[in-house]
Amino acid sequence: MTKDFNLVGLVSIIFAMFIWGSSFIALKAAMVDLGEYTVIFIRMAAASLCFIFFIKRFLKYDFTKRDIQLILLLGFFEPCLYFVFEAKALLYTSASQAGMITSLMPLMTAMAAGYFLKEIISRQLLFGSVIAMIGVVWLSVQATTTESAPNPMLGNFLEFCAMACATGYTLVARYLSEKFSALFITAIQAFIGFVFFLPFFIFEVSTKEMTFSVEAVSWSIYLGIVVTLLGYGLFNFALTKIEASRAAMFVNLIPIFTLILAFLILGEKLTTTELVASATILFGVIISQITVKRFKRRKI
């Protein structure tokens, strides 16, 4: 099976996108009772605990100075800066709007992958990205100020900053995946995030009133075990099967999953326009993944 179409990689990345779509719902729900940094810290702590049993296996790797630099860069992009921007974004915008902004990432990643990784950017990929972007813009213009989304424009901008970090993360992860397993890449993110967000957590707990409700803590643990462990694990595994520019296009599925879950769990309204715009995004993803084969006419 070629790199153009890998069924295992395809299923892995679609499932990862569904899990990531649910992360906006979980984060929004958890931050009702807890501070944003406390939620992220619990998330990183839960994920780190799951990876403790694999430390001996990870120490068998032969790390070069270049590897360490790239691993630190990976962690800097995501989870550190990415989660800071995303958590702040959800204080100002709705879960569904934040999910929509994630569709900006494929274009950013495709261009960056073409420049840094020398990946070939096909016409289908560009055309599909444009169609998906039309769907994203269509969805974004529906943004309105509500109690749960007091400043959607600011929140959407912060989510855009998160997508810039995610672009850098995808490129670095793609490079590291040639030497390190998806399990290791996912684990090192959790460990770096645990250390990075520890002082933020201590400061927030000592200065902010919070309620450690069962629901909020449960959502935070869900973020750590399911979203971080399983979601990132599947995505990092998919990067070993699919090119970074193609893998990033599937991020366009996140808004669709987020809209549906936000409607079912958070009660956010799902209009006919949003459904049609979501279908447009999905169409763009499908177009971007089609491989067009050119047949040469045989000379008689």
mmCIF file of C-alpha atoms in Angstrom:
data_model
loop_
_atom_site.group_PDB
_atom_site.id
_atom_site.type_symbol
_atom_site.label_atom_id
_atom_site.label_comp_id
_atom_site.label_asym_id
_atom_site.label_seq_id
_atom_site.Cartn_x
_atom_site.Cartn_y
_atom_site.Cartn_z
ATOM 1 C CA MET A 1 0.000 0.000 0.000
ATOM 2 C CA THR A 2 1.432 3.381 -1.035
ATOM 3 C CA LYS A 3 1.805 6.575 0.883
ATOM 4 C CA ASP A 4 -0.990 8.100 -1.205
ATOM 5 C CA PHE A 5 -3.554 5.813 0.369
ATOM 6 C CA ASN A 6 -2.936 3.920 3.560
ATOM 7 C CA LEU A 7 -6.093 2.500 5.137
ATOM 8 C CA VAL A 8 -4.612 2.102 8.615
ATOM 9 C CA GLY A 9 -3.264 5.640 8.571
ATOM 10 C CA LEU A 10 -6.589 6.936 7.228
ATOM 11 C CA VAL A 11 -8.680 5.285 9.952
ATOM 12 C CA SER A 12 -6.212 6.379 12.635
ATOM 13 C CA ILE A 13 -6.269 10.028 11.671
ATOM 14 C CA ILE A 14 -10.067 10.222 11.274
ATOM 15 C CA PHE A 15 -10.532 8.722 14.746
ATOM 16 C CA ALA A 16 -7.900 11.146 16.090
ATOM 17 C CA MET A 17 -9.849 14.065 14.617
ATOM 18 C CA PHE A 18 -13.048 12.884 16.299
ATOM 19 C CA ILE A 19 -11.251 12.695 19.649
ATOM 20 C CA TRP A 20 -9.723 16.143 19.129
ATOM 21 C CA GLY A 21 -13.141 17.502 18.237
ATOM 22 C CA SER A 22 -14.367 16.333 21.627
ATOM 23 C CA SER A 23 -11.473 18.120 23.353
ATOM 24 C CA PHE A 24 -13.112 21.522 22.830
ATOM 25 C CA ILE A 25 -16.245 20.247 24.537
ATOM 26 C CA ALA A 26 -14.295 18.745 27.434
ATOM 27 C CA LEU A 27 -12.131 21.844 27.937
ATOM 28 C CA LYS A 28 -15.108 24.190 27.810
ATOM 29 C CA ALA A 29 -17.029 22.031 30.312
ATOM 30 C CA ALA A 30 -14.075 21.634 32.695
ATOM 31 C CA MET A 31 -13.352 25.364 32.800
ATOM 32 C CA VAL A 32 -16.800 26.066 34.228
ATOM 33 C CA ASP A 33 -15.478 25.093 37.679
ATOM 34 C CA LEU A 34 -11.695 25.070 37.225
ATOM 35 C CA GLY A 35 -9.100 27.546 35.962
ATOM 36 C CA GLU A 36 -7.676 26.944 32.497
ATOM 37 C CA TYR A 37 -4.154 26.136 33.723
ATOM 38 C CA THR A 38 -5.464 23.759 36.379
ATOM 39 C CA VAL A 39 -7.393 21.850 33.724
ATOM 40 C CA ILE A 40 -4.344 21.625 31.496
ATOM 41 C CA PHE A 41 -2.103 20.527 34.373
ATOM 42 C CA ILE A 42 -4.498 17.742 35.408
ATOM 43 C CA ARG A 43 -4.610 16.741 31.763
ATOM 44 C CA MET A 44 -0.806 16.550 31.507
ATOM 45 C CA ALA A 45 -0.511 14.773 34.862
ATOM 46 C CA ALA A 46 -3.046 12.095 33.867
ATOM 47 C CA ALA A 47 -1.296 11.513 30.550
ATOM 48 C CA SER A 48 2.169 11.410 32.160
ATOM 49 C CA LEU A 49 1.056 8.766 34.667
ATOM 50 C CA CYS A 50 0.023 6.528 31.778
ATOM 51 C CA PHE A 51 3.483 6.770 30.227
ATOM 52 C CA ILE A 52 5.570 6.079 33.347
ATOM 53 C CA PHE A 53 5.570 2.353 32.553
ATOM 54 C CA PHE A 54 7.312 3.004 29.212
ATOM 55 C CA ILE A 55 10.241 5.088 30.495
ATOM 56 C CA LYS A 56 12.712 2.176 30.397
ATOM 57 C CA ARG A 57 11.805 1.545 26.763
ATOM 58 C CA PHE A 58 12.279 5.216 25.897
ATOM 59 C CA LEU A 59 15.755 5.317 27.469
ATOM 60 C CA LYS A 60 16.934 2.770 24.888
ATOM 61 C CA TYR A 61 16.861 5.433 22.189
ATOM 62 C CA ASP A 62 20.157 6.978 21.121
ATOM 63 C CA PHE A 63 19.577 10.715 21.498
ATOM 64 C CA THR A 64 21.738 13.173 19.584
ATOM 65 C CA LYS A 65 22.022 16.883 20.375
ATOM 66 C CA ARG A 66 19.862 17.567 17.323
ATOM 67 C CA ASP A 67 17.187 15.143 18.566
ATOM 68 C CA ILE A 68 17.005 16.884 21.946
ATOM 69 C CA GLN A 69 16.691 20.295 20.301
ATOM 70 C CA LEU A 70 13.834 19.080 18.100
ATOM 71 C CA ILE A 71 12.087 17.375 21.035
ATOM 72 C CA LEU A 72 12.215 20.623 23.034
ATOM 73 C CA LEU A 73 10.942 22.532 19.994
ATOM 74 C CA LEU A 74 8.117 20.005 19.651
ATOM 75 C CA GLY A 75 7.091 20.502 23.256
ATOM 76 C CA PHE A 76 7.392 24.280 22.948
ATOM 77 C CA PHE A 77 4.938 24.288 20.038
ATOM 78 C CA GLU A 78 2.613 21.732 21.570
ATOM 79 C CA PRO A 79 1.539 21.310 24.341
ATOM 80 C CA CYS A 80 3.097 24.474 25.827
ATOM 81 C CA LEU A 81 2.117 27.410 23.607
ATOM 82 C CA TYR A 82 -0.708 25.561 21.875
ATOM 83 C CA PHE A 83 -2.599 24.813 25.086
ATOM 84 C CA VAL A 84 -2.049 28.318 26.448
ATOM 85 C CA PHE A 85 -3.615 29.844 23.341
ATOM 86 C CA GLU A 86 -6.406 27.287 23.114
ATOM 87 C CA ALA A 87 -7.426 27.542 26.766
ATOM 88 C CA LYS A 88 -7.526 31.330 26.542
ATOM 89 C CA ALA A 89 -9.467 31.127 23.273
ATOM 90 C CA LEU A 90 -12.248 29.101 24.869
ATOM 91 C CA LEU A 91 -12.709 31.772 27.524
ATOM 92 C CA TYR A 92 -13.868 34.155 24.798
ATOM 93 C CA THR A 93 -15.411 32.033 22.051
ATOM 94 C CA SER A 94 -17.664 29.003 21.775
ATOM 95 C CA ALA A 95 -16.441 25.422 21.412
ATOM 96 C CA SER A 96 -17.945 25.186 17.938
ATOM 97 C CA GLN A 97 -16.301 28.419 16.723
ATOM 98 C CA ALA A 98 -12.913 27.346 18.098
ATOM 99 C CA GLY A 99 -13.299 24.028 16.316
ATOM 100 C CA MET A 100 -14.004 25.855 13.072
ATOM 101 C CA ILE A 101 -10.767 27.851 13.224
ATOM 102 C CA THR A 102 -8.775 24.606 13.248
ATOM 103 C CA SER A 103 -9.503 24.311 9.533
ATOM 104 C CA LEU A 104 -6.981 27.089 8.887
ATOM 105 C CA MET A 105 -4.193 24.698 9.865
ATOM 106 C CA PRO A 106 -4.107 22.572 6.658
ATOM 107 C CA LEU A 107 -3.268 25.511 4.408
ATOM 108 C CA MET A 108 -0.584 26.672 6.826
ATOM 109 C CA THR A 109 0.862 23.181 7.155
ATOM 110 C CA ALA A 110 0.710 22.419 3.425
ATOM 111 C CA MET A 111 2.668 25.552 2.589
ATOM 112 C CA ALA A 112 5.168 24.992 5.400
ATOM 113 C CA ALA A 113 5.601 21.305 4.479
ATOM 114 C CA GLY A 114 6.261 22.256 0.865
ATOM 115 C CA TYR A 115 8.935 24.739 1.938
ATOM 116 C CA PHE A 116 10.634 22.914 4.834
ATOM 117 C CA LEU A 117 9.991 19.213 4.075
ATOM 118 C CA LYS A 118 10.002 19.559 0.276
ATOM 119 C CA GLU A 119 6.696 17.699 0.049
ATOM 120 C CA ILE A 120 4.899 18.014 -3.271
ATOM 121 C CA ILE A 121 1.787 20.172 -2.979
ATOM 122 C CA SER A 122 -0.713 18.870 -5.525
ATOM 123 C CA ARG A 123 -3.391 20.911 -7.252
ATOM 124 C CA GLN A 124 -6.026 18.714 -5.622
ATOM 125 C CA LEU A 125 -4.631 19.514 -2.178
ATOM 126 C CA LEU A 126 -4.680 23.242 -2.850
ATOM 127 C CA PHE A 127 -8.131 23.123 -4.443
ATOM 128 C CA GLY A 128 -9.509 21.055 -1.574
ATOM 129 C CA SER A 129 -7.970 23.456 0.936
ATOM 130 C CA VAL A 130 -9.614 26.431 -0.748
ATOM 131 C CA ILE A 131 -13.024 24.723 -0.700
ATOM 132 C CA ALA A 132 -12.569 23.821 2.973
ATOM 133 C CA MET A 133 -11.536 27.415 3.736
ATOM 134 C CA ILE A 134 -14.736 28.681 2.117
ATOM 135 C CA GLY A 135 -16.639 26.414 4.495
ATOM 136 C CA VAL A 136 -14.669 27.744 7.460
ATOM 137 C CA VAL A 137 -15.297 31.386 6.549
ATOM 138 C CA TRP A 138 -18.956 30.585 6.026
ATOM 139 C CA LEU A 139 -19.150 29.099 9.502
ATOM 140 C CA SER A 140 -17.119 31.858 11.141
ATOM 141 C CA VAL A 141 -19.387 34.683 9.988
ATOM 142 C CA GLN A 142 -22.124 33.128 12.110
ATOM 143 C CA ALA A 143 -20.251 34.069 15.300
ATOM 144 C CA THR A 144 -22.351 36.056 17.775
ATOM 145 C CA THR A 145 -21.629 37.344 21.275
ATOM 146 C CA THR A 146 -23.190 35.189 24.000
ATOM 147 C CA GLU A 147 -22.685 34.574 27.713
ATOM 148 C CA SER A 148 -20.384 31.612 26.979
ATOM 149 C CA ALA A 149 -18.644 33.479 24.134
ATOM 150 C CA PRO A 150 -18.206 37.127 25.258
ATOM 151 C CA ASN A 151 -15.614 38.053 22.602
ATOM 152 C CA PRO A 152 -15.643 35.535 19.719
ATOM 153 C CA MET A 153 -13.331 37.609 17.510
ATOM 154 C CA LEU A 154 -10.588 37.639 20.166
ATOM 155 C CA GLY A 155 -11.182 33.984 20.963
ATOM 156 C CA ASN A 156 -10.971 33.022 17.296
ATOM 157 C CA PHE A 157 -7.725 34.989 16.918
ATOM 158 C CA LEU A 158 -6.197 33.147 19.880
ATOM 159 C CA GLU A 159 -7.307 29.856 18.339
ATOM 160 C CA PHE A 160 -5.584 30.942 15.124
ATOM 161 C CA CYS A 161 -2.371 31.429 17.133
ATOM 162 C CA ALA A 162 -2.858 27.896 18.463
ATOM 163 C CA MET A 163 -3.093 26.644 14.879
ATOM 164 C CA ALA A 164 0.215 28.336 14.051
ATOM 165 C CA CYS A 165 1.772 26.367 16.904
ATOM 166 C CA ALA A 166 0.082 23.185 15.678
ATOM 167 C CA THR A 167 1.618 23.731 12.235
ATOM 168 C CA GLY A 168 5.104 23.867 13.714
ATOM 169 C CA TYR A 169 4.329 20.822 15.844
ATOM 170 C CA THR A 170 3.164 18.779 12.838
ATOM 171 C CA LEU A 171 6.337 19.477 10.871
ATOM 172 C CA VAL A 172 8.643 18.644 13.791
ATOM 173 C CA ALA A 173 6.640 15.515 14.677
ATOM 174 C CA ARG A 174 6.817 14.363 11.058
ATOM 175 C CA TYR A 175 10.604 14.663 11.162
ATOM 176 C CA LEU A 176 10.946 12.937 14.554
ATOM 177 C CA SER A 177 8.629 10.097 13.462
ATOM 178 C CA GLU A 178 11.389 8.850 11.168
ATOM 179 C CA LYS A 179 13.453 7.868 14.226
ATOM 180 C CA PHE A 180 11.102 7.742 17.221
ATOM 181 C CA SER A 181 7.858 5.842 17.777
ATOM 182 C CA ALA A 182 4.481 7.542 17.979
ATOM 183 C CA LEU A 183 4.276 6.364 21.592
ATOM 184 C CA PHE A 184 7.505 8.161 22.519
ATOM 185 C CA ILE A 185 6.551 11.390 20.751
ATOM 186 C CA THR A 186 3.190 11.434 22.527
ATOM 187 C CA ALA A 187 4.788 10.653 25.904
ATOM 188 C CA ILE A 188 7.476 13.307 25.688
ATOM 189 C CA GLN A 189 4.760 15.885 25.000
ATOM 190 C CA ALA A 190 2.970 14.885 28.184
ATOM 191 C CA PHE A 191 6.160 15.013 30.304
ATOM 192 C CA ILE A 192 7.174 18.426 28.946
ATOM 193 C CA GLY A 193 3.644 19.730 29.463
ATOM 194 C CA PHE A 194 3.571 18.447 33.053
ATOM 195 C CA VAL A 195 6.757 20.318 33.942
ATOM 196 C CA PHE A 196 5.807 23.460 32.009
ATOM 197 C CA PHE A 197 2.323 23.870 33.492
ATOM 198 C CA LEU A 198 3.234 22.912 37.100
ATOM 199 C CA PRO A 199 4.146 26.486 38.192
ATOM 200 C CA PHE A 200 1.033 27.853 36.425
ATOM 201 C CA PHE A 201 -1.080 25.337 38.333
ATOM 202 C CA ILE A 202 0.494 26.229 41.708
ATOM 203 C CA PHE A 203 -0.030 29.950 41.090
ATOM 204 C CA GLU A 204 -3.638 29.503 39.957
ATOM 205 C CA VAL A 205 -4.603 27.276 42.885
ATOM 206 C CA SER A 206 -3.168 29.779 45.382
ATOM 207 C CA THR A 207 -4.745 32.881 43.808
ATOM 208 C CA LYS A 208 -8.039 31.779 42.248
ATOM 209 C CA GLU A 209 -11.180 30.310 43.763
ATOM 210 C CA MET A 210 -12.108 27.054 42.063
ATOM 211 C CA THR A 211 -14.435 24.129 42.625
ATOM 212 C CA PHE A 212 -12.881 20.700 42.106
ATOM 213 C CA SER A 213 -16.179 19.128 41.117
ATOM 214 C CA VAL A 214 -16.385 15.515 39.966
ATOM 215 C CA GLU A 215 -17.566 16.636 36.547
ATOM 216 C CA ALA A 216 -14.746 19.138 36.015
ATOM 217 C CA VAL A 217 -12.028 16.750 37.211
ATOM 218 C CA SER A 218 -13.504 13.928 35.119
ATOM 219 C CA TRP A 219 -13.434 16.075 31.976
ATOM 220 C CA SER A 220 -9.821 17.044 32.767
ATOM 221 C CA ILE A 221 -8.788 13.400 33.152
ATOM 222 C CA TYR A 222 -10.623 12.593 29.915
ATOM 223 C CA LEU A 223 -8.501 15.239 28.218
ATOM 224 C CA GLY A 224 -5.346 13.628 29.575
ATOM 225 C CA ILE A 225 -6.055 9.967 28.929
ATOM 226 C CA VAL A 226 -8.323 9.925 25.881
ATOM 227 C CA VAL A 227 -7.452 13.139 24.037
ATOM 228 C CA THR A 228 -3.732 13.335 24.820
ATOM 229 C CA LEU A 229 -2.853 9.645 25.077
ATOM 230 C CA LEU A 230 -5.136 8.184 22.418
ATOM 231 C CA GLY A 231 -5.723 11.241 20.206
ATOM 232 C CA TYR A 232 -2.094 12.308 19.858
ATOM 233 C CA GLY A 233 -0.982 8.691 19.729
ATOM 234 C CA LEU A 234 -3.208 8.023 16.729
ATOM 235 C CA PHE A 235 -2.165 11.266 15.035
ATOM 236 C CA ASN A 236 1.548 10.630 15.540
ATOM 237 C CA PHE A 237 1.075 7.079 14.258
ATOM 238 C CA ALA A 238 -0.770 8.391 11.202
ATOM 239 C CA LEU A 239 2.177 10.702 10.446
ATOM 240 C CA THR A 240 4.306 7.591 9.911
ATOM 241 C CA LYS A 241 1.863 6.509 7.179
ATOM 242 C CA ILE A 242 0.679 9.778 5.645
ATOM 243 C CA GLU A 243 2.547 12.901 4.522
ATOM 244 C CA ALA A 244 2.271 15.907 6.842
ATOM 245 C CA SER A 245 0.484 18.054 4.237
ATOM 246 C CA ARG A 246 -2.143 15.345 3.630
ATOM 247 C CA ALA A 247 -2.529 14.535 7.329
ATOM 248 C CA ALA A 248 -3.153 18.193 8.148
ATOM 249 C CA MET A 249 -6.088 18.311 5.713
ATOM 250 C CA PHE A 250 -8.037 15.981 8.003
ATOM 251 C CA VAL A 251 -8.013 18.695 10.659
ATOM 252 C CA ASN A 252 -10.904 20.115 8.628
ATOM 253 C CA LEU A 253 -13.038 17.322 10.075
ATOM 254 C CA ILE A 254 -12.660 18.716 13.605
ATOM 255 C CA PRO A 255 -15.209 21.534 13.123
ATOM 256 C CA ILE A 256 -17.815 19.020 11.977
ATOM 257 C CA PHE A 257 -17.247 16.724 14.950
ATOM 258 C CA THR A 258 -17.112 19.714 17.313
ATOM 259 C CA LEU A 259 -20.361 21.201 16.007
ATOM 260 C CA ILE A 260 -22.198 17.927 16.450
ATOM 261 C CA LEU A 261 -20.791 17.256 19.929
ATOM 262 C CA ALA A 262 -21.331 20.867 21.040
ATOM 263 C CA PHE A 263 -24.966 20.529 20.006
ATOM 264 C CA LEU A 264 -25.424 17.178 21.757
ATOM 265 C CA ILE A 265 -23.445 17.876 24.963
ATOM 266 C CA LEU A 266 -23.278 21.656 25.478
ATOM 267 C CA GLY A 267 -26.584 22.505 23.857
ATOM 268 C CA GLU A 268 -24.996 24.925 21.364
ATOM 269 C CA LYS A 269 -27.349 25.530 18.439
ATOM 270 C CA LEU A 270 -26.674 23.814 15.122
ATOM 271 C CA THR A 271 -28.272 25.743 12.256
ATOM 272 C CA THR A 272 -28.987 24.648 8.698
ATOM 273 C CA THR A 273 -26.278 27.027 7.471
ATOM 274 C CA GLU A 274 -23.713 25.399 9.774
ATOM 275 C CA LEU A 275 -24.701 21.961 8.501
ATOM 276 C CA VAL A 276 -24.284 23.026 4.871
ATOM 277 C CA ALA A 277 -20.977 24.759 5.636
ATOM 278 C CA SER A 278 -19.776 21.613 7.438
ATOM 279 C CA ALA A 279 -20.647 19.572 4.360
ATOM 280 C CA THR A 280 -18.572 22.025 2.302
ATOM 281 C CA ILE A 281 -15.588 21.457 4.597
ATOM 282 C CA LEU A 282 -15.995 17.694 4.319
ATOM 283 C CA PHE A 283 -16.155 17.965 0.519
ATOM 284 C CA GLY A 284 -12.910 19.936 0.553
ATOM 285 C CA VAL A 285 -11.201 17.233 2.633
ATOM 286 C CA ILE A 286 -12.366 14.515 0.226
ATOM 287 C CA ILE A 287 -11.201 16.473 -2.833
ATOM 288 C CA SER A 288 -7.768 17.065 -1.276
ATOM 289 C CA GLN A 289 -7.249 13.330 -0.732
ATOM 290 C CA ILE A 290 -8.146 12.175 -4.239
ATOM 291 C CA THR A 291 -5.173 11.040 -6.260
ATOM 292 C CA VAL A 292 -5.573 11.824 -9.939
ATOM 293 C CA LYS A 293 -3.776 9.398 -12.201
ATOM 294 C CA ARG A 294 -2.791 10.559 -15.659
ATOM 295 C CA PHE A 295 -2.732 7.923 -18.366
ATOM 296 C CA LYS A 296 -0.587 8.420 -21.419
ATOM 297 C CA ARG A 297 -2.098 7.416 -24.735
ATOM 298 C CA ARG A 298 -0.240 4.464 -26.153
ATOM 299 C CA LYS A 299 1.322 5.060 -29.558
ATOM 300 C CA ILE A 300 0.252 2.626 -32.268
#
